[in-house]
Structures are given as C-alpha cells and as structure tokens.
Short mmCIF file of C-alpha atoms in Angstrom, two decimals:
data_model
loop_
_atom_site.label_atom_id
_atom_site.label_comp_id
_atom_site.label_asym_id
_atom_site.label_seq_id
_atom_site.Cartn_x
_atom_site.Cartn_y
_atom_site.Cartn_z
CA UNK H 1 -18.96 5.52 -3.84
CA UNK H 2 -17.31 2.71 -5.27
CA UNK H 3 -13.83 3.51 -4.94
CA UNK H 4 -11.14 1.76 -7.18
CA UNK H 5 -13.14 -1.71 -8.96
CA UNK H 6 -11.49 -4.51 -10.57
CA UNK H 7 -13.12 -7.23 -12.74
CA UNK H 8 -12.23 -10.18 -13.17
CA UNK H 9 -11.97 -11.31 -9.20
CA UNK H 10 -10.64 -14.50 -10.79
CA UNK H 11 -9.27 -16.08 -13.92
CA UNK H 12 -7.61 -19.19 -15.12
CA UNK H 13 -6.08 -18.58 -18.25
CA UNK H 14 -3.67 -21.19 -20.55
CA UNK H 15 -0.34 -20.32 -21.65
CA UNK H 16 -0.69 -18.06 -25.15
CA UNK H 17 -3.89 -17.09 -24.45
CA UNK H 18 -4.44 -13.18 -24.51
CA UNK H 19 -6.93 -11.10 -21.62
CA UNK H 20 -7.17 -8.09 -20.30
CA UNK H 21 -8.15 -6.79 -16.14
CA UNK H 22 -10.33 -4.18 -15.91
CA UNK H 23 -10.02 -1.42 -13.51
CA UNK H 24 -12.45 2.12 -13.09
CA UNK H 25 -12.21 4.28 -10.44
CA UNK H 26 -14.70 7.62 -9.85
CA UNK H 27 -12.65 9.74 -7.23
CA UNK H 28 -11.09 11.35 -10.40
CA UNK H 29 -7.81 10.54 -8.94
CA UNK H 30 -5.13 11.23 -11.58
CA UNK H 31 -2.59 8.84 -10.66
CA UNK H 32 -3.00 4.78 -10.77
CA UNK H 33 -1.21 1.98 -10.81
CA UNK H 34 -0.85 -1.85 -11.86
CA UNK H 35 0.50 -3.90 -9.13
CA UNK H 36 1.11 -7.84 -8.89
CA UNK H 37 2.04 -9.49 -5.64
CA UNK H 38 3.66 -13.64 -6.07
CA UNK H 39 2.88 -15.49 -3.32
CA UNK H 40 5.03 -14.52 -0.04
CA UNK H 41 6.08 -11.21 -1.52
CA UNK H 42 5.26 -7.93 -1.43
CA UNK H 43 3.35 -5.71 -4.14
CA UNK H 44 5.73 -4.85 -7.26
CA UNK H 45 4.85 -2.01 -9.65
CA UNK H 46 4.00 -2.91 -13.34
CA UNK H 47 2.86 0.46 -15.14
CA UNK H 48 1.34 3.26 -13.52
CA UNK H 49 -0.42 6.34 -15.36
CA UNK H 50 -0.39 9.96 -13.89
CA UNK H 51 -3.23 11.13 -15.94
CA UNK H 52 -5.28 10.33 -19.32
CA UNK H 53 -2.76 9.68 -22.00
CA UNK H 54 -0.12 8.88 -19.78
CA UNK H 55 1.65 5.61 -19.35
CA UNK H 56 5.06 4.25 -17.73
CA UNK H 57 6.49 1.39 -16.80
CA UNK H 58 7.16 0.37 -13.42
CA UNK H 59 9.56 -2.48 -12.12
CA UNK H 60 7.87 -5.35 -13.92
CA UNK H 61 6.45 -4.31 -16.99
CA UNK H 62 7.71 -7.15 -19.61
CA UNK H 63 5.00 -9.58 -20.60
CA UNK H 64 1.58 -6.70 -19.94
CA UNK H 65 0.74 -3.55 -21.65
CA UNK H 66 -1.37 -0.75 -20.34
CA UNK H 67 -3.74 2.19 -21.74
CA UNK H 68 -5.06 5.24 -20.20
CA UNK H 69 -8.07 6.79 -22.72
CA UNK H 70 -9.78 8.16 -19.69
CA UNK H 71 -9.15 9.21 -15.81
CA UNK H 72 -11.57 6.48 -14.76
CA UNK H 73 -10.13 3.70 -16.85
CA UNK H 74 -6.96 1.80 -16.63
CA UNK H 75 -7.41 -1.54 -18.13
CA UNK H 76 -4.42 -4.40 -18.03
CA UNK H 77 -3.75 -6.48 -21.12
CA UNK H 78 -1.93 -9.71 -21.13
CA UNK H 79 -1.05 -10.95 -24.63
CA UNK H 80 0.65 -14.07 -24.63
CA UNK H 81 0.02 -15.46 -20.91
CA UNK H 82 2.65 -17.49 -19.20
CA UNK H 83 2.99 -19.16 -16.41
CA UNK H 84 5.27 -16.67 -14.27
CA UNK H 85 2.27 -14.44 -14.71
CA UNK H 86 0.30 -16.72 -12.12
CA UNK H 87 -0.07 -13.88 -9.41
CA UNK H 88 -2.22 -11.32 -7.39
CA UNK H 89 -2.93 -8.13 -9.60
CA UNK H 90 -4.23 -5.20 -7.58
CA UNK H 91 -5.07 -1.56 -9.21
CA UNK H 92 -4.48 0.95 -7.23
CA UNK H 93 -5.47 4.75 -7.57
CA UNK H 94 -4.58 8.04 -5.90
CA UNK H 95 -4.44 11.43 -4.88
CA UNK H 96 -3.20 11.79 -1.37
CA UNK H 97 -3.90 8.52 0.12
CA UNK H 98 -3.93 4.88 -2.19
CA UNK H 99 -7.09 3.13 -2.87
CA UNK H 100 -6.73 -0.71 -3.97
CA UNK H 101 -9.04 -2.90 -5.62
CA UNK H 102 -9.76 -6.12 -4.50
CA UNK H 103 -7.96 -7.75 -6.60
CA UNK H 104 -7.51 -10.40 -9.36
CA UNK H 105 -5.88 -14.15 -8.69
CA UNK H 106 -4.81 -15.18 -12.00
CA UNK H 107 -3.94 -18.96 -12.80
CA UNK H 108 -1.76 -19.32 -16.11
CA UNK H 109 -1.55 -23.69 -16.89
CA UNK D 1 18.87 -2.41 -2.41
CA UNK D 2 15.69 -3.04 -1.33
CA UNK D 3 13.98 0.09 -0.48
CA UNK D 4 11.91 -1.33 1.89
CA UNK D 5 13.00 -4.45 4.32
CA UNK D 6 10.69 -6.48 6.60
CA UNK D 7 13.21 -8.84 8.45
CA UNK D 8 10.39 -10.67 10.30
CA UNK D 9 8.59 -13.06 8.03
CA UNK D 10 6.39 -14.19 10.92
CA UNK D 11 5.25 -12.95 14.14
CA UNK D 12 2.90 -14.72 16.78
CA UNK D 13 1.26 -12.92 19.66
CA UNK D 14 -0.92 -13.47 22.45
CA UNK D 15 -4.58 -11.82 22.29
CA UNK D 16 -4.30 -8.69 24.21
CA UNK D 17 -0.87 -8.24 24.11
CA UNK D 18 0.85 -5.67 22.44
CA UNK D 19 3.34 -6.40 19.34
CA UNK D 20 6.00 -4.27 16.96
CA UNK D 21 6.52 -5.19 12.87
CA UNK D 22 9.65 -4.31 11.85
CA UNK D 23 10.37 -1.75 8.90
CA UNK D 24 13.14 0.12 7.55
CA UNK D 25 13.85 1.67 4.71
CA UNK D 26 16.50 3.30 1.84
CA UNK D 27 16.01 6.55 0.53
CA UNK D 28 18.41 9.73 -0.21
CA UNK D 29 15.12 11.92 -0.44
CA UNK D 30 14.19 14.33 2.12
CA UNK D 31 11.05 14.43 1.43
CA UNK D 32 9.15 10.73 1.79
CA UNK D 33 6.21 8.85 3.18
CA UNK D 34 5.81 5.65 4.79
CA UNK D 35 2.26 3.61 4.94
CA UNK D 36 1.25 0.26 6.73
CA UNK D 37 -1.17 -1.88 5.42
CA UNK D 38 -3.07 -5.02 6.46
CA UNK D 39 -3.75 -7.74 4.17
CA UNK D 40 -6.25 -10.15 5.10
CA UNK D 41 -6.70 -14.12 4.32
CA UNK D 42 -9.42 -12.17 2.25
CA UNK D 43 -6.95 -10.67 0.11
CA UNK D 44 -7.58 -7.25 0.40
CA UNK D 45 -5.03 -4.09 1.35
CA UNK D 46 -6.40 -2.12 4.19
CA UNK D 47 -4.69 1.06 4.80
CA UNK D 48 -3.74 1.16 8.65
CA UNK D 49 -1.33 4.16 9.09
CA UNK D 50 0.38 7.10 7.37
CA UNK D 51 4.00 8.59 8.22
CA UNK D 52 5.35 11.56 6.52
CA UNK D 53 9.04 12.28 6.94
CA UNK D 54 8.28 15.78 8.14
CA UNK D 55 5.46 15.21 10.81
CA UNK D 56 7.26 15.73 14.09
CA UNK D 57 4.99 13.33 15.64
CA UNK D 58 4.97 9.98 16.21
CA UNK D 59 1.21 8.74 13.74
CA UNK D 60 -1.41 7.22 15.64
CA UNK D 61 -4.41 5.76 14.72
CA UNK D 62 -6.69 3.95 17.31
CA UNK D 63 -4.59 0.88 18.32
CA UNK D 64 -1.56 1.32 15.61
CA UNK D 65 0.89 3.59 16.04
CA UNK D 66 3.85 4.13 14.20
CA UNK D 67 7.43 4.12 15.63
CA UNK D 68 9.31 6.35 13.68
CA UNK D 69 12.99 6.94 13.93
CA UNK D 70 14.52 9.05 11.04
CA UNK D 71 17.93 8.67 12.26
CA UNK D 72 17.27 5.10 11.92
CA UNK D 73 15.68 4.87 8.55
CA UNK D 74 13.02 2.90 10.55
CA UNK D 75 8.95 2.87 10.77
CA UNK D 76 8.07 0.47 12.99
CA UNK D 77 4.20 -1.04 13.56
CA UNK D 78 3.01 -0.92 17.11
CA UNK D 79 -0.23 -2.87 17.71
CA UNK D 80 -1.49 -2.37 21.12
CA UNK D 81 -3.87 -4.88 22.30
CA UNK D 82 -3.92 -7.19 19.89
CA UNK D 83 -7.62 -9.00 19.00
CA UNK D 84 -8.22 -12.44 17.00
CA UNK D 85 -8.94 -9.89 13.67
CA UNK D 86 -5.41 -8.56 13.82
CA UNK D 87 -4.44 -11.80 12.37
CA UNK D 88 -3.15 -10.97 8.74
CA UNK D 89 -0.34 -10.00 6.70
CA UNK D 90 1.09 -6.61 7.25
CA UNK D 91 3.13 -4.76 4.43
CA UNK D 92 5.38 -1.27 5.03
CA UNK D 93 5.33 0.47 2.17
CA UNK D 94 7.13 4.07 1.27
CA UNK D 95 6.49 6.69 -1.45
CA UNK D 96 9.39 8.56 -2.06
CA UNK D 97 8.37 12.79 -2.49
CA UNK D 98 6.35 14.77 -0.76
CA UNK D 99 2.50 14.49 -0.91
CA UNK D 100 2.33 16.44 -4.08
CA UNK D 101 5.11 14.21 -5.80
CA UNK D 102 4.82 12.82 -9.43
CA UNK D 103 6.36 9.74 -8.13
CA UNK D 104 3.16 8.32 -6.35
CA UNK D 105 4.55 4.99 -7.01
CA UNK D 106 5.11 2.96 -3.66
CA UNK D 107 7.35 0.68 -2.93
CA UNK D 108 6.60 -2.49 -0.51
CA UNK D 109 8.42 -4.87 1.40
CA UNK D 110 8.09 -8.59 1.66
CA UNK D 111 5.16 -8.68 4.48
CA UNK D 112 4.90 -9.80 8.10
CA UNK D 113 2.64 -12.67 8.59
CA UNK D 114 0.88 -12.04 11.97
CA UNK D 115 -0.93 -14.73 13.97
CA UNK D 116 -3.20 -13.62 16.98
CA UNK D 117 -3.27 -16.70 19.49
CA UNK D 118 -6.02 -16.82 22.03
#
C-alpha cells in the first residue's frame, strides 16, 4: 500500500518555465489537497478537490492550477514559475485521518 | 486571525525529560478537530495525535498526549520522556467540522522547532 505518492522529490526550475507535480493516491480517499510550506512556516492550502471533477481554491491559489480527472490523481501545474514559488509542496489525501506525501522542494532561479 | 498560533518557535529539552508545545486556536464551530504532527530534518509529516472537540477525554498515544482545554481554545503537546528522535519540528493543525465535514481542509500553525539534548 503506497499511500499518497508524489513525483518529483526535487526540482529546480527557472523563472517562466512551466511544470507540473504529480500526486496518486490508492486508498480511494475522496478528498485531497495541495499544500506548500516556505521555510519557517507552517503548511498553507493551495487547491484541494473533494472528489473527481471537483476543484477549489484554497488560501494560496494565484500562480498554480489544479485538475481532478480521477480519484487517484491530483496533479499540480505551475505555468509561469517564479521565484516566490521556491517552497515545500506536500499532497495530502483523506478520509478520516490525512495522509501526506513526501514531498517536493522546488528551486525557482 | 490566525486560526492556529504556536507562540514557541523553539523549544530545547533534556533527554528523558518531559516537555509541552504550545497550541491554541480560533474557531466559532462546535464541531472541530485538532491534529499534531512531527516533521522531521527528513521532511516528512508524521501524524502524532488526534483531538476531536467532542471526545471527553484527554488523547493519548504512547508517549504524546494531548492537553486539551476547550474553555481555553488550547491543545497542548505533552511529550513524556523525551528520546534523541523526538528532535523535529512539530506543527498543530485543526480541521474545522466534524469528521464527516466537507471542509477537510486543515489549517496549521507556524511550527515548534524541538531539540532533544543528551
């Protein structure tokens, strides 16, 4: 059981260029999340999805977009990178409890 | 406001020796839960401890327990005998709604950096 996965673990990305994080989970948890921590802070909420289809922002959404095709998938895209996107990104899924990835430190130069 | 406010940014104990993170927290629901995690140099969030805002008990798991105080809008980390490993960051977190809420969103504060001295 692999729980909640995350690909890239790291990145270094310059400013304009375009990626996107992978995340797949297989509890067939409905909800998940997009998350980004700066350094000395806690985790802040950039979209979140309560089931296929289904997309909202969260605190911090400018700057990322998000889809939801399937329960397992919720992939991250970063169009224009900058460098206030330098950060932590965890995915996160749920049902009762929260699972988190491991991950993904992202450099923007 | 900050939903969730961790006033210590640091904390430094002695091995085997017990030690309390601060947490409180804002919310008009009724109906909440509040989590503690561990973040390792390693980078990873390790779920320690659950609250709910209706459990009548005090949540314990192994050496963590939780300190709650409704009254007080507080959730404070007890680590009892503290080990070497315990050194790590340590986030509060709340959801607001009860387990079954569409608003599975949580909300963290700024972290406790804990150092375990010998």
């Amino acid at each position: 059981n692999a729980g909640v996965t995350q690909t890239p673990k790291f990145r270094i990305l310059k400013i304009g260029q375009s990626m996107t994080l992978q995340c797949t989970q297989d509890m067939n948890h409905n909800y998940m999340y997009w998350y980004r921590q700066d350094p000395g802070m806690g985790l802040k909420l950039i979209y979140y999805s309560v089931g296929a289809g289904i997309t909202d922002k969260g605190e911090v959404p400018n700057g990322y977009n998000v889809s939801r095709s399937t329960t397992e998938d919720f992939p991250l895209r970063l169009e224009l990178a900058a460098p206030s996107q330098t950060s932590v990104y965890f995915c996160a899924s749920s049902r009762q409890g929260y699972t988190f990835g491991s991950g993904t430190r992202l450099t923007v130069v | 406001a900050q939903k969730i406010t961790q006033t210590q940014p640091g904390m430094f104990v002695q091995e085997k020796e017990a030690v309390t993170l601060d947490c409180t927290y804002d919310t008009s629901d009724q109906s909440y839960g509040l989590f503690w995690y561990k973040q390792p140099s390693s980078g990873e969030m390790i779920f320690l401890i659950y609250q709910g805002s209706y459990d009548e008990q005090n949540a314990t798991e192994g050496r963590y327990s939780l300190n709650f105080q409704k009254a007080r809008k507080s959730a404070n980390l007890v680590i009892s005998a503290s080990q070497l490993g315990d050194s790590a960051m340590y986030f509060c977190a709340m959801r607001e709604g009860g387990r079954g809420s569409t608003l599975g969103r949580l909300y963290f504060g700024r972290g406790t950096q804990l150092t375990v001295w010998p």
